[in-house]
Coordinates of C-alpha atoms and ligand atoms in Angstrom, one line a residue:
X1 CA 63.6 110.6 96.4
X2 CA 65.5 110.6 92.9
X3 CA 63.9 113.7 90.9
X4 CA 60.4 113.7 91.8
X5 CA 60.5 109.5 92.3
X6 CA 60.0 107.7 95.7
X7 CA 62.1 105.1 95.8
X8 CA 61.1 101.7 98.0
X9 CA 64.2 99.9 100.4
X10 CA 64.9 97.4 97.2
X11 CA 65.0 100.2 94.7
X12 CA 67.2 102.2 97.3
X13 CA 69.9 99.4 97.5
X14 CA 70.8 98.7 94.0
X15 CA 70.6 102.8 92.8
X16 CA 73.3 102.7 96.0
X17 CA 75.0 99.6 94.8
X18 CA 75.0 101.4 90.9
X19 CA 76.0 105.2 91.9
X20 CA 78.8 103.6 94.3
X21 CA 80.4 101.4 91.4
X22 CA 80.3 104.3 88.9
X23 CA 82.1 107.1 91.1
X24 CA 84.4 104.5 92.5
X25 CA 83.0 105.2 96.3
X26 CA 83.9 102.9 99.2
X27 CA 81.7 102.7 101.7
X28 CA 82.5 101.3 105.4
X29 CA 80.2 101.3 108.6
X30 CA 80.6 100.7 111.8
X31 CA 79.0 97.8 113.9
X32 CA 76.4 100.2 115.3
X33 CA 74.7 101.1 112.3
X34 CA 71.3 100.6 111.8
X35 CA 71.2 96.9 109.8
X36 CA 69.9 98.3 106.4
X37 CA 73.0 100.7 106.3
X38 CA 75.7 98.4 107.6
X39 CA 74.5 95.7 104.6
X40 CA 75.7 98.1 102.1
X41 CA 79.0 99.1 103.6
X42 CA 81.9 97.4 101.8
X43 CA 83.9 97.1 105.2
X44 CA 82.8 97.2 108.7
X45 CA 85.1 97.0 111.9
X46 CA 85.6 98.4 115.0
X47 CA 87.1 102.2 115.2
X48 CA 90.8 100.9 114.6
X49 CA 90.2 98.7 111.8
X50 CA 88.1 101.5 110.3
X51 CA 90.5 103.6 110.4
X52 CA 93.4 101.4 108.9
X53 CA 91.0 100.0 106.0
X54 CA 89.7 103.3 105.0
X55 CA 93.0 104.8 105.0
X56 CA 94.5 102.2 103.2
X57 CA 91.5 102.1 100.6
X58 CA 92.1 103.5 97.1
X59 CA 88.9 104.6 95.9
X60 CA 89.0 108.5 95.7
X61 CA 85.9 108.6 97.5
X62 CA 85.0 107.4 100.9
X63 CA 81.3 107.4 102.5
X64 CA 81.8 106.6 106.2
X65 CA 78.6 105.4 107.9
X66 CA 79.5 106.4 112.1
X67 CA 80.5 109.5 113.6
X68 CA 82.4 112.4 113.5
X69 CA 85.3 111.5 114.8
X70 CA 85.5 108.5 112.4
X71 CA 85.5 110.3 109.1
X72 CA 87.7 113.0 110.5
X73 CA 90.4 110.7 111.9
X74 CA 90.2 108.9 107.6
X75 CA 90.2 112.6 106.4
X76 CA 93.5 113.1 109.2
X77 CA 95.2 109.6 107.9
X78 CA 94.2 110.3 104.2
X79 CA 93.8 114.0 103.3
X80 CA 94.2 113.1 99.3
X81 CA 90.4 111.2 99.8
X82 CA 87.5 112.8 99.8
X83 CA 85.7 112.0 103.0
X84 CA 82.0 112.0 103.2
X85 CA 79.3 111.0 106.1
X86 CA 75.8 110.5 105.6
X87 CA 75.2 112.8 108.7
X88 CA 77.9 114.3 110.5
X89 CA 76.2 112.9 113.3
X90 CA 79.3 113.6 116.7
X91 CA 79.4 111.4 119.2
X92 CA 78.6 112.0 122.9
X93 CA 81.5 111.4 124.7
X94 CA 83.6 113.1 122.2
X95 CA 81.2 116.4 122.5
X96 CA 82.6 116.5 125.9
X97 CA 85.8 117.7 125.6
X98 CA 87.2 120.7 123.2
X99 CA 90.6 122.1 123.2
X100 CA 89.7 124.6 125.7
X101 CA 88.5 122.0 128.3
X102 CA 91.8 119.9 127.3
X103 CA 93.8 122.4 128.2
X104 CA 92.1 123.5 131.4
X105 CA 92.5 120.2 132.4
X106 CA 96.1 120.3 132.4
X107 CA 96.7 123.5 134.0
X108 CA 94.2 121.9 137.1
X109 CA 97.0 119.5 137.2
X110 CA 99.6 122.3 136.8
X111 CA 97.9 123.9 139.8
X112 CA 97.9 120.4 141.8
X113 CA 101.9 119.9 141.3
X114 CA 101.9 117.6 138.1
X115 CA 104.0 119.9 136.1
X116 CA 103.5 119.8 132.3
X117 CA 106.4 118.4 131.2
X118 CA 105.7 115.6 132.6
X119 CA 102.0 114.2 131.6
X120 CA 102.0 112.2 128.7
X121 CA 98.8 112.7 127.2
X122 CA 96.5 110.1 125.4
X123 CA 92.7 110.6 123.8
X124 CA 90.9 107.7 123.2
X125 CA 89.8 108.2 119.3
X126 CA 86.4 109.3 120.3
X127 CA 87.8 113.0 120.6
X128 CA 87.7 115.6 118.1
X129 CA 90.3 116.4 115.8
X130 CA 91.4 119.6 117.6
X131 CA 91.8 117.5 121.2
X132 CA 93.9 115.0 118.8
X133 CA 96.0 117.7 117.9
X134 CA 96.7 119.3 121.1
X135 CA 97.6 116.2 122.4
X136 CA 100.0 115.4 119.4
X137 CA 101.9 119.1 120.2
X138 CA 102.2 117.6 123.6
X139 CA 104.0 114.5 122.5
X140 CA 100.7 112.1 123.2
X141 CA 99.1 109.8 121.0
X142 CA 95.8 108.3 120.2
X143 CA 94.1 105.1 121.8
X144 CA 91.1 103.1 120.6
X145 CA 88.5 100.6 122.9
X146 CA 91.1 97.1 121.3
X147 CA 94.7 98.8 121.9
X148 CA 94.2 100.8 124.7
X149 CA 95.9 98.5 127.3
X150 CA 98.7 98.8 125.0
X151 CA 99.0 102.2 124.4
X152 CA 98.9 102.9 128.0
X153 CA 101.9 100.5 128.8
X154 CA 104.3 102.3 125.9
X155 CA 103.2 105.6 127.2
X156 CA 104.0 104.5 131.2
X157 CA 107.3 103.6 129.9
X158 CA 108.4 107.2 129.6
X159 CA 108.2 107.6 133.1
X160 CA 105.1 110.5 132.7
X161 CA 102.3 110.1 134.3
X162 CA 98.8 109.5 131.9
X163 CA 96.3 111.9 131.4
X164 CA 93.5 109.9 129.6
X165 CA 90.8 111.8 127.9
X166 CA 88.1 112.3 127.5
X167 CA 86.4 108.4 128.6
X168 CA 87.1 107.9 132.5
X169 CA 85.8 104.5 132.3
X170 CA 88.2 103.6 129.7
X171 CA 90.8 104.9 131.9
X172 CA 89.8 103.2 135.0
X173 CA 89.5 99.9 133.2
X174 CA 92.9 99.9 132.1
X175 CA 94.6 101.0 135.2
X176 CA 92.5 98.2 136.9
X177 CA 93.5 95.9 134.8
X178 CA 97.5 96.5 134.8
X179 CA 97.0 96.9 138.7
X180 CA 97.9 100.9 138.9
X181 CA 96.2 103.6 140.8
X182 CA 94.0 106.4 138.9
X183 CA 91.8 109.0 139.1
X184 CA 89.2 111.4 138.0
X185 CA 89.4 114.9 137.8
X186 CA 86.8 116.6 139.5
X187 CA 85.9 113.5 141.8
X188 CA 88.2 112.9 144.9
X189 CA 91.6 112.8 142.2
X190 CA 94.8 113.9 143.7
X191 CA 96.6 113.4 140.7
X192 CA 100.2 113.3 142.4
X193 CA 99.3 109.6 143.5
X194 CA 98.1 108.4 140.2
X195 CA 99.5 106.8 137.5
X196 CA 96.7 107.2 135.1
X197 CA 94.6 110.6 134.9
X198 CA 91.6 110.5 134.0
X199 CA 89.2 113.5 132.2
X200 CA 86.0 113.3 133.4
X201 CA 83.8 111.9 130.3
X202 CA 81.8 108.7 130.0
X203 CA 79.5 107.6 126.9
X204 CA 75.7 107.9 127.8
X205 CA 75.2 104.7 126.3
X206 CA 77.5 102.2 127.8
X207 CA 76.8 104.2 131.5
X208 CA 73.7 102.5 131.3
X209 CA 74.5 98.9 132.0
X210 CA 74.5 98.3 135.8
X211 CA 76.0 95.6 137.9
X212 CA 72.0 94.4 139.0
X213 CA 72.1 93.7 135.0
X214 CA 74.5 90.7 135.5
X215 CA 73.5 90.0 138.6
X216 CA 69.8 89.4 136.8
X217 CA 71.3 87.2 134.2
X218 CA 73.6 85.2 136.4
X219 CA 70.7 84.6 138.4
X220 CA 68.4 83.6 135.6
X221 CA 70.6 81.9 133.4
X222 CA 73.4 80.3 135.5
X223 CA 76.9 79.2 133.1
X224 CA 75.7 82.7 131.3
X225 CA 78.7 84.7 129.8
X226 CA 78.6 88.4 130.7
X227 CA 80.4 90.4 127.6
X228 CA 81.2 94.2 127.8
X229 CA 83.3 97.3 126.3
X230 CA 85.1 98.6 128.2
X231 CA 83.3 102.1 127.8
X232 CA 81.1 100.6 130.5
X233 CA 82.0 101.5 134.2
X234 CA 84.7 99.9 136.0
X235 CA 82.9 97.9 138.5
X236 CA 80.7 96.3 135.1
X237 CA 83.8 95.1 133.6
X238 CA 85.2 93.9 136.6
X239 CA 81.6 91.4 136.6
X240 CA 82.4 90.7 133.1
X241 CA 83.6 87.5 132.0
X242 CA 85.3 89.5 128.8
X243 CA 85.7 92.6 128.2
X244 CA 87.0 93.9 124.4
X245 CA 86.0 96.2 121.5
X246 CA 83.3 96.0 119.5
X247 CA 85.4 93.4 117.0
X248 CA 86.9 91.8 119.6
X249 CA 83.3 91.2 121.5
X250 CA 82.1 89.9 117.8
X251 CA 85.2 87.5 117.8
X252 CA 85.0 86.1 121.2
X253 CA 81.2 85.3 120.7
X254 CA 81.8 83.4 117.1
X255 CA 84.2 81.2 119.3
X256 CA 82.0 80.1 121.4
X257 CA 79.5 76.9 121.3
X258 CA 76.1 77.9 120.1
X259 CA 74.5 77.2 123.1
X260 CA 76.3 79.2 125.1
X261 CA 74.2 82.0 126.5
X262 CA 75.9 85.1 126.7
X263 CA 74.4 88.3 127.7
X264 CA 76.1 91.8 125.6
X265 CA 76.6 95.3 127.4
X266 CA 76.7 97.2 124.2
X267 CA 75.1 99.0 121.3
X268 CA 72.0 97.3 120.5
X269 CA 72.0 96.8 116.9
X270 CA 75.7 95.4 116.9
X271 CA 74.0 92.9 119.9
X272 CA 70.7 92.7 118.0
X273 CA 72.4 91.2 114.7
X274 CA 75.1 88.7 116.6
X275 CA 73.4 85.4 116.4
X276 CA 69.7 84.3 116.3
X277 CA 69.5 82.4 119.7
X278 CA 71.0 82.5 123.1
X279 CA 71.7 86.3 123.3
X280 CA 70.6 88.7 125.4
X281 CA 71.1 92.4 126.0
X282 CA 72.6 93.4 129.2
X283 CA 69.7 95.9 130.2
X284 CA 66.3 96.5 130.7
X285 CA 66.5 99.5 128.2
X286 CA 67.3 99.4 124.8
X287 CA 71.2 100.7 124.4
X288 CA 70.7 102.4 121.4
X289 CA 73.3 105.4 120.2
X290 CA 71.5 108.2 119.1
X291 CA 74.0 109.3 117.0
X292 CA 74.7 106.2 115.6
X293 CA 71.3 105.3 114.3
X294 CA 70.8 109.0 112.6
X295 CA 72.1 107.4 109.2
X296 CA 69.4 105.6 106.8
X297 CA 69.8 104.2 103.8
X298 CA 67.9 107.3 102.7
X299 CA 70.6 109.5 103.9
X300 CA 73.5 106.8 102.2
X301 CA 71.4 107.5 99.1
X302 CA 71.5 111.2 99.2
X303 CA 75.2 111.4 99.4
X304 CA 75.6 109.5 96.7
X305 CA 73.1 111.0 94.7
X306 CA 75.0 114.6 96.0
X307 CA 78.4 113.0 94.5
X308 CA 76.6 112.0 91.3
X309 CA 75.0 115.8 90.8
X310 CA 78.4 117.3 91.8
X311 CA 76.5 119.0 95.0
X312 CA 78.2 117.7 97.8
X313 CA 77.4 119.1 101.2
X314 CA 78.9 116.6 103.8
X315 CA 82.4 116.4 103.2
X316 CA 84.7 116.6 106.1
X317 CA 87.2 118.6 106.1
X318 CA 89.9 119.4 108.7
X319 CA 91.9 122.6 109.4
X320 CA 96.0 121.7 107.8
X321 CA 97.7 122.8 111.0
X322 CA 94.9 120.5 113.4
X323 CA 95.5 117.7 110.9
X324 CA 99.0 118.1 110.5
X325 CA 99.4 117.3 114.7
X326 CA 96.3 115.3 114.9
X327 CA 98.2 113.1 112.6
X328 CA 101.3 112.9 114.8
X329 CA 98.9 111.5 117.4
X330 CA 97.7 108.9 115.1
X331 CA 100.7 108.0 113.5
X332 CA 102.0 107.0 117.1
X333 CA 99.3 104.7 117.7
X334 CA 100.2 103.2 114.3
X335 CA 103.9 103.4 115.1
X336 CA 103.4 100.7 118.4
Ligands
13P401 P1 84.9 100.3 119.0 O1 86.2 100.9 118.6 O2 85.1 99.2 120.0 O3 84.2 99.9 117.8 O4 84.1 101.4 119.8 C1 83.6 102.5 119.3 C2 82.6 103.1 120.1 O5 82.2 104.2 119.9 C3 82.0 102.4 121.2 O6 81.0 103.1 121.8
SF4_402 FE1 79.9 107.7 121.2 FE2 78.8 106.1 123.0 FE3 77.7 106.3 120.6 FE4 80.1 105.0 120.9 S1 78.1 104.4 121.7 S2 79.6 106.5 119.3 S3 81.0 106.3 122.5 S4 77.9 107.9 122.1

């Protein structure tokens, strides 16, 4: 609506494309966004490159097209930017974990002999902006889906053990892949034998895909490449012929010969829109993010039209002291 005016998808786009050039608004979406709102966004990326393009964009105003924890984490890096989302739509996983469950969780390992001083914390991105902070006054740092391996390995080198929240698949995946023992809070986890703790959250989404899935397309399609995040249980990725982040699954699939079938175990509009032929989706149901798909066009429209009327309702905005040590934890991850 503009006034009393309904506007068609065509008439949508360029009021979008003409509100965004005259407040000087730069807007970036993540991969799964529905396909009429990622063809507006002037970037797209995966969670890390997100976060290092919006933050290092100079437009005074930023519309970020994902969820919560995206736009907080550009308010966190940038807090001179105004930050706005569509629909401050949270994801999943990170709804699973709040400070107070953060710090529970380290006083079960307090209670189990793991004593405080020395757990090195680290929060995959997909966490709210108060876990970030908690684990910055800890002296932990943040992780996304394409540095996590990384992360993990500087943090080990202090000798602490890892408590990795809130994605237990991410957790496991890593410690499988470097060859160390973890755990799960909550299931079977005696934490003094691990090296990598893990809280107990998962993303609804990539739980879905199932090891029967690539047995199904091995099956049908033999020479098939099996390609997964590594939000997807352990013994998925460990089927996988790669695993990577949602950039690095788009990378690794450009690189390959046309006819090379692959089938994807993740979001389904990032799979939907890789290439025409030869790709499948690694499940039987449609992986669709809820949270992801809230934002329309409609909704891109609105916020613009918000900033345009000076009535702005979805701006994020971050208590100083969260951000201040939230930012510690993000500046690490930016430090290695
Ligand atoms: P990426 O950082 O790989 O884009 O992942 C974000 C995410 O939420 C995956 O579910
Ligand atoms: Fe969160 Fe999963 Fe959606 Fe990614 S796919 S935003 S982890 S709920």
């Amino acid at each position: 609506m503009y006034g009393e005016m309904v506007l068609n998808k065509d008439e949508l786009k360029s009021e979008i494309d003409r509100l965004k050039k005259k407040h000087k608004v730069t807007i970036v979406a993540h991969f799964y966004q529905r396909d009429e709102v990622f063809e507006m966004a002037d970037y797209s990326g995966d969670s890390l490159q997100l976060a290092q393009l919006a933050r290092d964009d100079e437009n005074p105003f930023l519309i970020f097209c994902g969820v919560g924890f995206m736009g907080e984490s550009v308010k966190i890096l940038s807090p001179q930017k105004r930050v706005l989302m569509p629909k401050i739509a949270c994801c999943a996983m990170a709804r699973m974990i709040d400070k107070p469950y953060y710090l529970e969780n380290v006083e079960i390992l307090e209670k189990s002999g793991v004593k405080k001083e020395d757990i090195l914390p680290i929060t995959y991105i997909n966490s709210s902006a108060e876990v970030k902070a908690e684990v910055g006054k800890m002296g932990g740092m943040v992780c996304t889906s394409s540095n996590a391996k990384k992360i993990i390995e500087k943090g080990l080198k202090s000798g602490k053990k890892i408590l990795f929240v809130p994605d237990k698949q991410l957790g496991q995946n890593v410690a499988l892949m470097m060859g160390l023992k973890s755990c799960v809070i909550g299931e079977d986890c005696d934490p003094k034998e691990a090296d990598i703790i893990c809280y107990n959250g998962f993303c609804s989404v990539h739980q879905l895909f199932e090891v029967s899935d690539i047995e199904f397309y091995r099956k049908k399609y033999p020479g098939i490449k099996i390609i997964t995040h590594p939000e997807c249980p352990p013994e998925v990725c460990q089927a996988s012929d790669f695993v990577g982040s949602t950039s690095q699954i788009i990378k690794y699939i450009k690189e390959l010969p046309k006819e090379q079938k692959v089938a994807v175990g993740t979001e389904f509009n990032l799979v939907n829109r890789l290439r025409k032929e030869n790709t499948f989706v690694l499940s039987s149901t449609k992986p669709e993010c809820p949270t992801m798909n809230e934002t329309t066009l409609e909704d891109l429209y609105n916020t613009l039209v918000a900033i345009d009327e000076d009535k702005i309702v979805t701006e994020i905005q971050v208590d100083e002291d969260v951000a201040k040590w939230a930012k510690i934890a993000l500046d690490r991850m930016f430090e290695f």
